[in-house]
PDB file of C-alpha atoms in Angstrom:
ATOM      1  CA  UNK F   1     -11.208 -15.987  -8.271  1.00 71.00           C
ATOM      2  CA  UNK F   2     -13.977 -13.665  -8.645  1.00 82.00           C
ATOM      3  CA  UNK F   3     -13.403  -9.895  -8.803  1.00 91.00           C
ATOM      4  CA  UNK F   4     -14.968  -8.087  -5.920  1.00 95.00           C
ATOM      5  CA  UNK F   5     -15.971  -4.497  -5.949  1.00 97.00           C
ATOM      6  CA  UNK F   6     -13.415  -2.443  -4.234  1.00 98.00           C
ATOM      7  CA  UNK F   7     -15.813   0.128  -3.305  1.00 97.00           C
ATOM      8  CA  UNK F   8     -18.398  -2.064  -1.500  1.00 98.00           C
ATOM      9  CA  UNK F   9     -15.384  -3.943   0.371  1.00 98.00           C
ATOM     10  CA  UNK F  10     -13.907  -0.755   1.547  1.00 98.00           C
ATOM     11  CA  UNK F  11     -17.296   0.657   2.698  1.00 98.00           C
ATOM     12  CA  UNK F  12     -17.759  -2.415   4.636  1.00 97.00           C
ATOM     13  CA  UNK F  13     -14.687  -2.323   6.622  1.00 97.00           C
ATOM     14  CA  UNK F  14     -14.142   0.419   9.225  1.00 97.00           C
ATOM     15  CA  UNK F  15     -10.430  -0.340   9.540  1.00 98.00           C
ATOM     16  CA  UNK F  16      -8.311  -2.339   7.138  1.00 98.00           C
ATOM     17  CA  UNK F  17      -5.387  -0.497   8.105  1.00 98.00           C
ATOM     18  CA  UNK F  18      -3.105   0.506   5.141  1.00 98.00           C
ATOM     19  CA  UNK F  19      -3.619  -0.964   1.913  1.00 98.00           C
ATOM     20  CA  UNK F  20      -1.865  -1.385  -1.477  1.00 99.00           C
ATOM     21  CA  UNK F  21      -3.768  -2.039  -4.837  1.00 98.00           C
ATOM     22  CA  UNK F  22      -1.666  -2.742  -7.968  1.00 98.00           C
ATOM     23  CA  UNK F  23      -3.450  -3.570 -11.625  1.00 98.00           C
ATOM     24  CA  UNK F  24      -4.039  -2.550 -15.022  1.00 98.00           C
ATOM     25  CA  UNK F  25      -6.777  -0.310 -16.174  1.00 98.00           C
ATOM     26  CA  UNK F  26      -9.850  -1.000 -18.171  1.00 97.00           C
ATOM     27  CA  UNK F  27      -8.480  -0.066 -21.208  1.00 97.00           C
ATOM     28  CA  UNK F  28      -5.033  -1.848 -20.476  1.00 96.00           C
ATOM     29  CA  UNK F  29      -3.480   1.513 -21.583  1.00 97.00           C
ATOM     30  CA  UNK F  30      -2.341   2.131 -17.842  1.00 98.00           C
ATOM     31  CA  UNK F  31      -0.434   0.217 -14.778  1.00 98.00           C
ATOM     32  CA  UNK F  32      -2.611   1.486 -11.747  1.00 98.00           C
ATOM     33  CA  UNK F  33      -1.134   1.896  -8.248  1.00 98.00           C
ATOM     34  CA  UNK F  34      -3.131   2.996  -5.079  1.00 98.00           C
ATOM     35  CA  UNK F  35      -2.075   2.970  -1.461  1.00 98.00           C
ATOM     36  CA  UNK F  36      -3.843   4.500   1.357  1.00 98.00           C
ATOM     37  CA  UNK F  37      -3.238   4.818   5.233  1.00 98.00           C
ATOM     38  CA  UNK F  38      -5.839   4.894   7.967  1.00 98.00           C
ATOM     39  CA  UNK F  39      -4.950   5.797  11.611  1.00 96.00           C
ATOM     40  CA  UNK F  40      -6.947   5.129  15.257  1.00 94.00           C
ATOM     41  CA  UNK F  41      -4.688   7.127  17.421  1.00 93.00           C
ATOM     42  CA  UNK F  42      -4.080  10.909  17.122  1.00 94.00           C
ATOM     43  CA  UNK F  43      -0.174  10.203  16.541  1.00 93.00           C
ATOM     44  CA  UNK F  44      -1.484   8.308  13.406  1.00 95.00           C
ATOM     45  CA  UNK F  45      -3.815  10.296  12.256  1.00 96.00           C
ATOM     46  CA  UNK F  46      -1.610  13.349  12.230  1.00 96.00           C
ATOM     47  CA  UNK F  47      -0.224  12.680   8.883  1.00 97.00           C
ATOM     48  CA  UNK F  48      -0.112  13.662   5.355  1.00 98.00           C
ATOM     49  CA  UNK F  49       1.236  12.439   1.901  1.00 98.00           C
ATOM     50  CA  UNK F  50       3.755  14.830   0.442  1.00 98.00           C
ATOM     51  CA  UNK F  51       5.294  14.426  -3.158  1.00 97.00           C
ATOM     52  CA  UNK F  52       8.867  14.092  -3.448  1.00 97.00           C
ATOM     53  CA  UNK F  53      11.624  14.138  -6.348  1.00 96.00           C
ATOM     54  CA  UNK F  54      11.150  10.191  -6.765  1.00 97.00           C
ATOM     55  CA  UNK F  55       7.770   9.362  -5.211  1.00 97.00           C
ATOM     56  CA  UNK F  56       5.950  10.578  -1.808  1.00 98.00           C
ATOM     57  CA  UNK F  57       6.747  10.389   1.814  1.00 98.00           C
ATOM     58  CA  UNK F  58       4.866  10.863   4.803  1.00 98.00           C
ATOM     59  CA  UNK F  59       5.129  13.881   7.251  1.00 96.00           C
ATOM     60  CA  UNK F  60       3.368  15.173  10.395  1.00 96.00           C
ATOM     61  CA  UNK F  61       0.538  17.555   9.880  1.00 97.00           C
ATOM     62  CA  UNK F  62       1.384  19.338  13.076  1.00 95.00           C
ATOM     63  CA  UNK F  63       4.653  18.640  14.309  1.00 92.00           C
ATOM     64  CA  UNK F  64       3.692  19.843  17.615  1.00 92.00           C
ATOM     65  CA  UNK F  65       1.505  16.348  18.155  1.00 91.00           C
ATOM     66  CA  UNK F  66       4.026  13.997  16.888  1.00 91.00           C
ATOM     67  CA  UNK F  67       4.852  11.816  19.532  1.00 90.00           C
ATOM     68  CA  UNK F  68       6.487   8.799  17.971  1.00 88.00           C
ATOM     69  CA  UNK F  69       7.766   8.850  14.156  1.00 90.00           C
ATOM     70  CA  UNK F  70       9.238   5.531  14.343  1.00 89.00           C
ATOM     71  CA  UNK F  71       6.689   3.506  12.356  1.00 89.00           C
ATOM     72  CA  UNK F  72       4.736   6.044  10.697  1.00 92.00           C
ATOM     73  CA  UNK F  73       7.037   8.758   8.936  1.00 96.00           C
ATOM     74  CA  UNK F  74       8.671   7.051   5.945  1.00 97.00           C
ATOM     75  CA  UNK F  75       8.523   6.957   1.987  1.00 98.00           C
ATOM     76  CA  UNK F  76       5.785   4.676   0.754  1.00 98.00           C
ATOM     77  CA  UNK F  77       6.518   5.292  -3.026  1.00 98.00           C
ATOM     78  CA  UNK F  78      10.023   5.608  -4.746  1.00 98.00           C
ATOM     79  CA  UNK F  79      10.483   5.467  -8.421  1.00 98.00           C
ATOM     80  CA  UNK F  80      13.622   4.026  -9.379  1.00 98.00           C
ATOM     81  CA  UNK F  81      15.789   5.264 -12.606  1.00 97.00           C
ATOM     82  CA  UNK F  82      15.221   1.852 -14.243  1.00 95.00           C
ATOM     83  CA  UNK F  83      11.607   2.472 -13.993  1.00 96.00           C
ATOM     84  CA  UNK F  84      10.754   0.089 -11.159  1.00 98.00           C
ATOM     85  CA  UNK F  85       8.125   1.741  -8.975  1.00 98.00           C
ATOM     86  CA  UNK F  86       8.129   0.418  -5.181  1.00 98.00           C
ATOM     87  CA  UNK F  87       5.285   1.142  -2.755  1.00 98.00           C
ATOM     88  CA  UNK F  88       5.267  -0.142   0.742  1.00 98.00           C
ATOM     89  CA  UNK F  89       3.713   0.617   4.207  1.00 98.00           C
ATOM     90  CA  UNK F  90       6.952   1.296   5.975  1.00 98.00           C
ATOM     91  CA  UNK F  91      10.771   1.834   5.701  1.00 98.00           C
ATOM     92  CA  UNK F  92      11.253  -1.568   3.855  1.00 98.00           C
ATOM     93  CA  UNK F  93      10.765   0.618   0.765  1.00 98.00           C
ATOM     94  CA  UNK F  94      14.096   1.757   1.253  1.00 98.00           C
ATOM     95  CA  UNK F  95      15.530  -1.961   2.089  1.00 98.00           C
ATOM     96  CA  UNK F  96      13.654  -2.857  -1.478  1.00 98.00           C
ATOM     97  CA  UNK F  97      15.557   0.097  -3.626  1.00 98.00           C
ATOM     98  CA  UNK F  98      18.836  -0.653  -1.962  1.00 98.00           C
ATOM     99  CA  UNK F  99      18.888  -4.430  -2.608  1.00 98.00           C
ATOM    100  CA  UNK F 100      17.887  -3.785  -6.085  1.00 98.00           C
ATOM    101  CA  UNK F 101      20.568  -1.325  -6.572  1.00 98.00           C
ATOM    102  CA  UNK F 102      23.024  -3.866  -5.189  1.00 98.00           C
ATOM    103  CA  UNK F 103      21.682  -6.394  -7.841  1.00 97.00           C
ATOM    104  CA  UNK F 104      19.205  -8.524  -5.554  1.00 97.00           C
ATOM    105  CA  UNK F 105      15.500  -8.920  -6.143  1.00 95.00           C
ATOM    106  CA  UNK F 106      12.600  -7.578  -3.773  1.00 97.00           C
ATOM    107  CA  UNK F 107      12.446 -11.197  -2.287  1.00 97.00           C
ATOM    108  CA  UNK F 108      15.986 -10.965  -1.107  1.00 98.00           C
ATOM    109  CA  UNK F 109      15.436  -7.513   0.171  1.00 98.00           C
ATOM    110  CA  UNK F 110      12.191  -8.484   2.414  1.00 98.00           C
ATOM    111  CA  UNK F 111      13.790 -11.866   3.473  1.00 98.00           C
ATOM    112  CA  UNK F 112      16.180  -9.388   5.830  1.00 98.00           C
ATOM    113  CA  UNK F 113      12.991  -7.873   7.323  1.00 98.00           C
ATOM    114  CA  UNK F 114       9.791  -8.770   9.382  1.00 98.00           C
ATOM    115  CA  UNK F 115       6.560  -7.594  10.676  1.00 98.00           C
ATOM    116  CA  UNK F 116       6.328  -4.362  12.637  1.00 98.00           C
ATOM    117  CA  UNK F 117       7.489  -4.347  16.190  1.00 97.00           C
ATOM    118  CA  UNK F 118       4.444  -3.243  17.500  1.00 96.00           C
ATOM    119  CA  UNK F 119       3.227  -5.809  19.693  1.00 97.00           C
ATOM    120  CA  UNK F 120       0.387  -6.992  20.306  1.00 97.00           C
ATOM    121  CA  UNK F 121      -0.637  -6.157  16.880  1.00 97.00           C
ATOM    122  CA  UNK F 122       2.666  -6.870  14.834  1.00 98.00           C
ATOM    123  CA  UNK F 123       1.396  -5.075  11.749  1.00 98.00           C
ATOM    124  CA  UNK F 124       2.201  -6.754   8.683  1.00 98.00           C
ATOM    125  CA  UNK F 125       4.256  -5.235   6.369  1.00 98.00           C
ATOM    126  CA  UNK F 126       2.896  -4.948   3.012  1.00 98.00           C
ATOM    127  CA  UNK F 127       5.138  -4.350  -0.276  1.00 98.00           C
ATOM    128  CA  UNK F 128       4.626  -4.027  -3.722  1.00 98.00           C
ATOM    129  CA  UNK F 129       6.990  -3.237  -6.987  1.00 98.00           C
ATOM    130  CA  UNK F 130       5.553  -2.382 -10.720  1.00 98.00           C
ATOM    131  CA  UNK F 131       7.770  -3.004 -13.447  1.00 97.00           C
ATOM    132  CA  UNK F 132       8.308  -0.982 -16.431  1.00 95.00           C
ATOM    133  CA  UNK F 133       6.320  -3.723 -18.569  1.00 95.00           C
ATOM    134  CA  UNK F 134       3.427  -3.471 -16.142  1.00 96.00           C
ATOM    135  CA  UNK F 135       3.743  -6.824 -14.420  1.00 98.00           C
ATOM    136  CA  UNK F 136       4.082  -6.616 -10.436  1.00 98.00           C
ATOM    137  CA  UNK F 137       4.500  -8.340  -7.387  1.00 98.00           C
ATOM    138  CA  UNK F 138       2.888  -8.076  -3.857  1.00 98.00           C
ATOM    139  CA  UNK F 139       4.251  -9.456  -0.345  1.00 98.00           C
ATOM    140  CA  UNK F 140       3.019  -9.453   3.121  1.00 98.00           C
ATOM    141  CA  UNK F 141       5.465 -10.317   6.128  1.00 98.00           C
ATOM    142  CA  UNK F 142       3.188 -11.131   9.160  1.00 98.00           C
ATOM    143  CA  UNK F 143       3.643 -13.203  12.471  1.00 98.00           C
ATOM    144  CA  UNK F 144       1.977 -16.449  13.076  1.00 97.00           C
ATOM    145  CA  UNK F 145      -1.531 -15.817  14.212  1.00 94.00           C
ATOM    146  CA  UNK F 146      -0.058 -13.061  16.259  1.00 95.00           C
ATOM    147  CA  UNK F 147       2.986 -14.958  17.939  1.00 97.00           C
ATOM    148  CA  UNK F 148       6.186 -12.813  17.053  1.00 97.00           C
ATOM    149  CA  UNK F 149       8.545 -15.772  17.567  1.00 98.00           C
ATOM    150  CA  UNK F 150       7.615 -16.763  13.748  1.00 98.00           C
ATOM    151  CA  UNK F 151       7.522 -14.241  10.755  1.00 98.00           C
ATOM    152  CA  UNK F 152       5.534 -15.788   7.807  1.00 98.00           C
ATOM    153  CA  UNK F 153       6.886 -14.242   4.409  1.00 98.00           C
ATOM    154  CA  UNK F 154       4.106 -14.266   1.442  1.00 98.00           C
ATOM    155  CA  UNK F 155       4.974 -13.450  -2.254  1.00 98.00           C
ATOM    156  CA  UNK F 156       2.599 -13.002  -4.972  1.00 98.00           C
ATOM    157  CA  UNK F 157       3.651 -12.023  -8.669  1.00 98.00           C
ATOM    158  CA  UNK F 158       1.763 -11.537 -11.365  1.00 98.00           C
ATOM    159  CA  UNK F 159       3.688 -11.407 -14.767  1.00 96.00           C
ATOM    160  CA  UNK F 160       0.745 -10.883 -17.287  1.00 93.00           C
ATOM    161  CA  UNK F 161      -1.812  -8.537 -15.676  1.00 96.00           C
ATOM    162  CA  UNK F 162      -5.385  -8.669 -17.273  1.00 97.00           C
ATOM    163  CA  UNK F 163      -7.194  -5.439 -18.274  1.00 97.00           C
ATOM    164  CA  UNK F 164      -9.410  -4.128 -15.635  1.00 97.00           C
ATOM    165  CA  UNK F 165      -8.113  -6.382 -12.764  1.00 98.00           C
ATOM    166  CA  UNK F 166      -6.277  -5.530  -9.730  1.00 98.00           C
ATOM    167  CA  UNK F 167      -5.184  -6.953  -6.774  1.00 98.00           C
ATOM    168  CA  UNK F 168      -5.490  -5.694  -3.123  1.00 98.00           C
ATOM    169  CA  UNK F 169      -3.704  -6.472   0.018  1.00 98.00           C
ATOM    170  CA  UNK F 170      -3.967  -4.477   3.228  1.00 98.00           C
ATOM    171  CA  UNK F 171      -2.845  -4.832   6.733  1.00 98.00           C
ATOM    172  CA  UNK F 172      -5.707  -5.985   9.051  1.00 98.00           C
ATOM    173  CA  UNK F 173      -8.444  -8.451   8.511  1.00 97.00           C
ATOM    174  CA  UNK F 174     -10.798  -6.389  10.380  1.00 94.00           C
ATOM    175  CA  UNK F 175     -11.155  -4.205  13.462  1.00 93.00           C
ATOM    176  CA  UNK F 176     -10.124  -5.413  16.951  1.00 93.00           C
ATOM    177  CA  UNK F 177      -7.796  -5.343  19.726  1.00 93.00           C
ATOM    178  CA  UNK F 178      -5.254  -6.587  18.926  1.00 96.00           C
ATOM    179  CA  UNK F 179      -5.636  -6.110  15.371  1.00 97.00           C
ATOM    180  CA  UNK F 180      -5.717  -9.303  13.550  1.00 97.00           C
ATOM    181  CA  UNK F 181      -3.651  -9.662  10.429  1.00 98.00           C
ATOM    182  CA  UNK F 182      -4.812  -9.849   6.795  1.00 98.00           C
ATOM    183  CA  UNK F 183      -5.282 -13.246   5.605  1.00 97.00           C
ATOM    184  CA  UNK F 184      -5.267 -15.352   2.494  1.00 97.00           C
ATOM    185  CA  UNK F 185      -4.392 -14.212  -0.894  1.00 97.00           C
ATOM    186  CA  UNK F 186      -4.423 -10.681  -2.145  1.00 98.00           C
ATOM    187  CA  UNK F 187      -8.013  -9.734  -3.182  1.00 98.00           C
ATOM    188  CA  UNK F 188      -8.667  -9.592  -6.656  1.00 98.00           C
ATOM    189  CA  UNK F 189     -10.683  -6.397  -7.659  1.00 98.00           C
ATOM    190  CA  UNK F 190     -12.265  -4.729 -10.519  1.00 97.00           C
ATOM    191  CA  UNK F 191     -10.430  -1.394 -11.957  1.00 97.00           C
ATOM    192  CA  UNK F 192     -12.906   0.304 -13.953  1.00 95.00           C
ATOM    193  CA  UNK F 193     -12.132   4.133 -13.274  1.00 96.00           C
ATOM    194  CA  UNK F 194     -10.812   5.700 -16.439  1.00 96.00           C
ATOM    195  CA  UNK F 195      -8.315   7.941 -14.620  1.00 98.00           C
ATOM    196  CA  UNK F 196      -6.283   8.401 -11.579  1.00 98.00           C
ATOM    197  CA  UNK F 197      -8.568  11.060 -10.387  1.00 98.00           C
ATOM    198  CA  UNK F 198     -11.797   9.092 -11.013  1.00 98.00           C
ATOM    199  CA  UNK F 199     -10.273   6.086  -9.152  1.00 98.00           C
ATOM    200  CA  UNK F 200      -9.056   8.402  -6.192  1.00 98.00           C
ATOM    201  CA  UNK F 201     -12.342   9.934  -5.591  1.00 98.00           C
ATOM    202  CA  UNK F 202     -14.235   6.369  -5.171  1.00 98.00           C
ATOM    203  CA  UNK F 203     -11.673   4.795  -2.914  1.00 98.00           C
ATOM    204  CA  UNK F 204     -11.810   7.781  -0.997  1.00 98.00           C
ATOM    205  CA  UNK F 205     -15.406   8.242  -0.560  1.00 98.00           C
ATOM    206  CA  UNK F 206     -15.460   4.653   0.544  1.00 98.00           C
ATOM    207  CA  UNK F 207     -12.719   4.443   3.237  1.00 98.00           C
ATOM    208  CA  UNK F 208     -14.182   5.172   6.544  1.00 98.00           C
ATOM    209  CA  UNK F 209     -14.602   8.805   7.274  1.00 97.00           C
ATOM    210  CA  UNK F 210     -13.340   8.739  10.665  1.00 97.00           C
ATOM    211  CA  UNK F 211     -10.150   6.565  10.230  1.00 98.00           C
ATOM    212  CA  UNK F 212      -9.058   7.530   6.734  1.00 98.00           C
ATOM    213  CA  UNK F 213      -5.946   9.578   6.634  1.00 98.00           C
ATOM    214  CA  UNK F 214      -4.343   9.740   3.267  1.00 98.00           C
ATOM    215  CA  UNK F 215      -4.336   8.458  -0.292  1.00 98.00           C
ATOM    216  CA  UNK F 216      -2.015   8.253  -3.097  1.00 98.00           C
ATOM    217  CA  UNK F 217      -3.153   7.359  -6.856  1.00 98.00           C
ATOM    218  CA  UNK F 218      -1.094   6.854  -9.833  1.00 98.00           C
ATOM    219  CA  UNK F 219      -2.021   6.053 -13.594  1.00 98.00           C
ATOM    220  CA  UNK F 220       1.311   5.055 -15.521  1.00 98.00           C
ATOM    221  CA  UNK F 221       0.916   5.168 -19.278  1.00 97.00           C
ATOM    222  CA  UNK F 222       2.343   1.738 -20.534  1.00 95.00           C
ATOM    223  CA  UNK F 223       3.452   3.441 -23.840  1.00 95.00           C
ATOM    224  CA  UNK F 224       4.987   6.682 -22.622  1.00 95.00           C
ATOM    225  CA  UNK F 225       5.883   5.899 -18.857  1.00 94.00           C
ATOM    226  CA  UNK F 226       4.198   9.313 -18.157  1.00 96.00           C
ATOM    227  CA  UNK F 227       2.350   9.276 -14.782  1.00 97.00           C
ATOM    228  CA  UNK F 228      -0.822  10.816 -13.359  1.00 98.00           C
ATOM    229  CA  UNK F 229      -0.940  11.074 -10.002  1.00 98.00           C
ATOM    230  CA  UNK F 230      -3.504  12.154  -7.162  1.00 98.00           C
ATOM    231  CA  UNK F 231      -2.751  12.808  -3.719  1.00 98.00           C
ATOM    232  CA  UNK F 232      -5.797  13.126  -0.940  1.00 98.00           C
ATOM    233  CA  UNK F 233      -4.999  14.076   2.507  1.00 98.00           C
ATOM    234  CA  UNK F 234      -7.800  14.398   4.856  1.00 98.00           C
ATOM    235  CA  UNK F 235      -5.786  17.501   6.560  1.00 96.00           C
ATOM    236  CA  UNK F 236      -5.769  19.645   3.379  1.00 82.00           C
TER     237      UNK F 236
END
């Protein structure tokens, strides 16, 4: 599969929804993570990322304008004591963490969940985990062609990440009403930025100005485990 230019890909899509990129830096020193959220409604756009003790959470920028927190307030990123980083677009972050703590795997956790109950979109649940050795997994849970009677679960595992390569999965194939779910395998993208800040600047600049909300980028040093994190919020 040919590596695509992530910046070009994002600039051509006004509403990819929420997206996860996992991969390896070009010098192979860092495991890299990017997660962004976008919004079309006032409720979805009224959010920021906030750093927590073990990752990040979403919160309302203006509490007085929050109308329904059920699907938009959650912990997108949690880092476990065993070094596993979990990143998702919903409260399945906690489902994965709790199942791993109970001795299960992320697949077991996600087999207990399905797409979001927000018909007619039935937004897919996208999830990723990065292990201490830099290998990573991605998953998407989505309806069968928009029919909520069937949940399709797809899992992708990358046990020997390549330098300068990432994999990108997002919720919506394109803008529309209803929003069509992501199709196919995670996109193979080039990771050329030398630092978390440089990559964050690139991604943020190419997300649609009207719809982008927040971005999280992390570079994890494969030798020391030290993490360099950048958070960008439209509502500063």
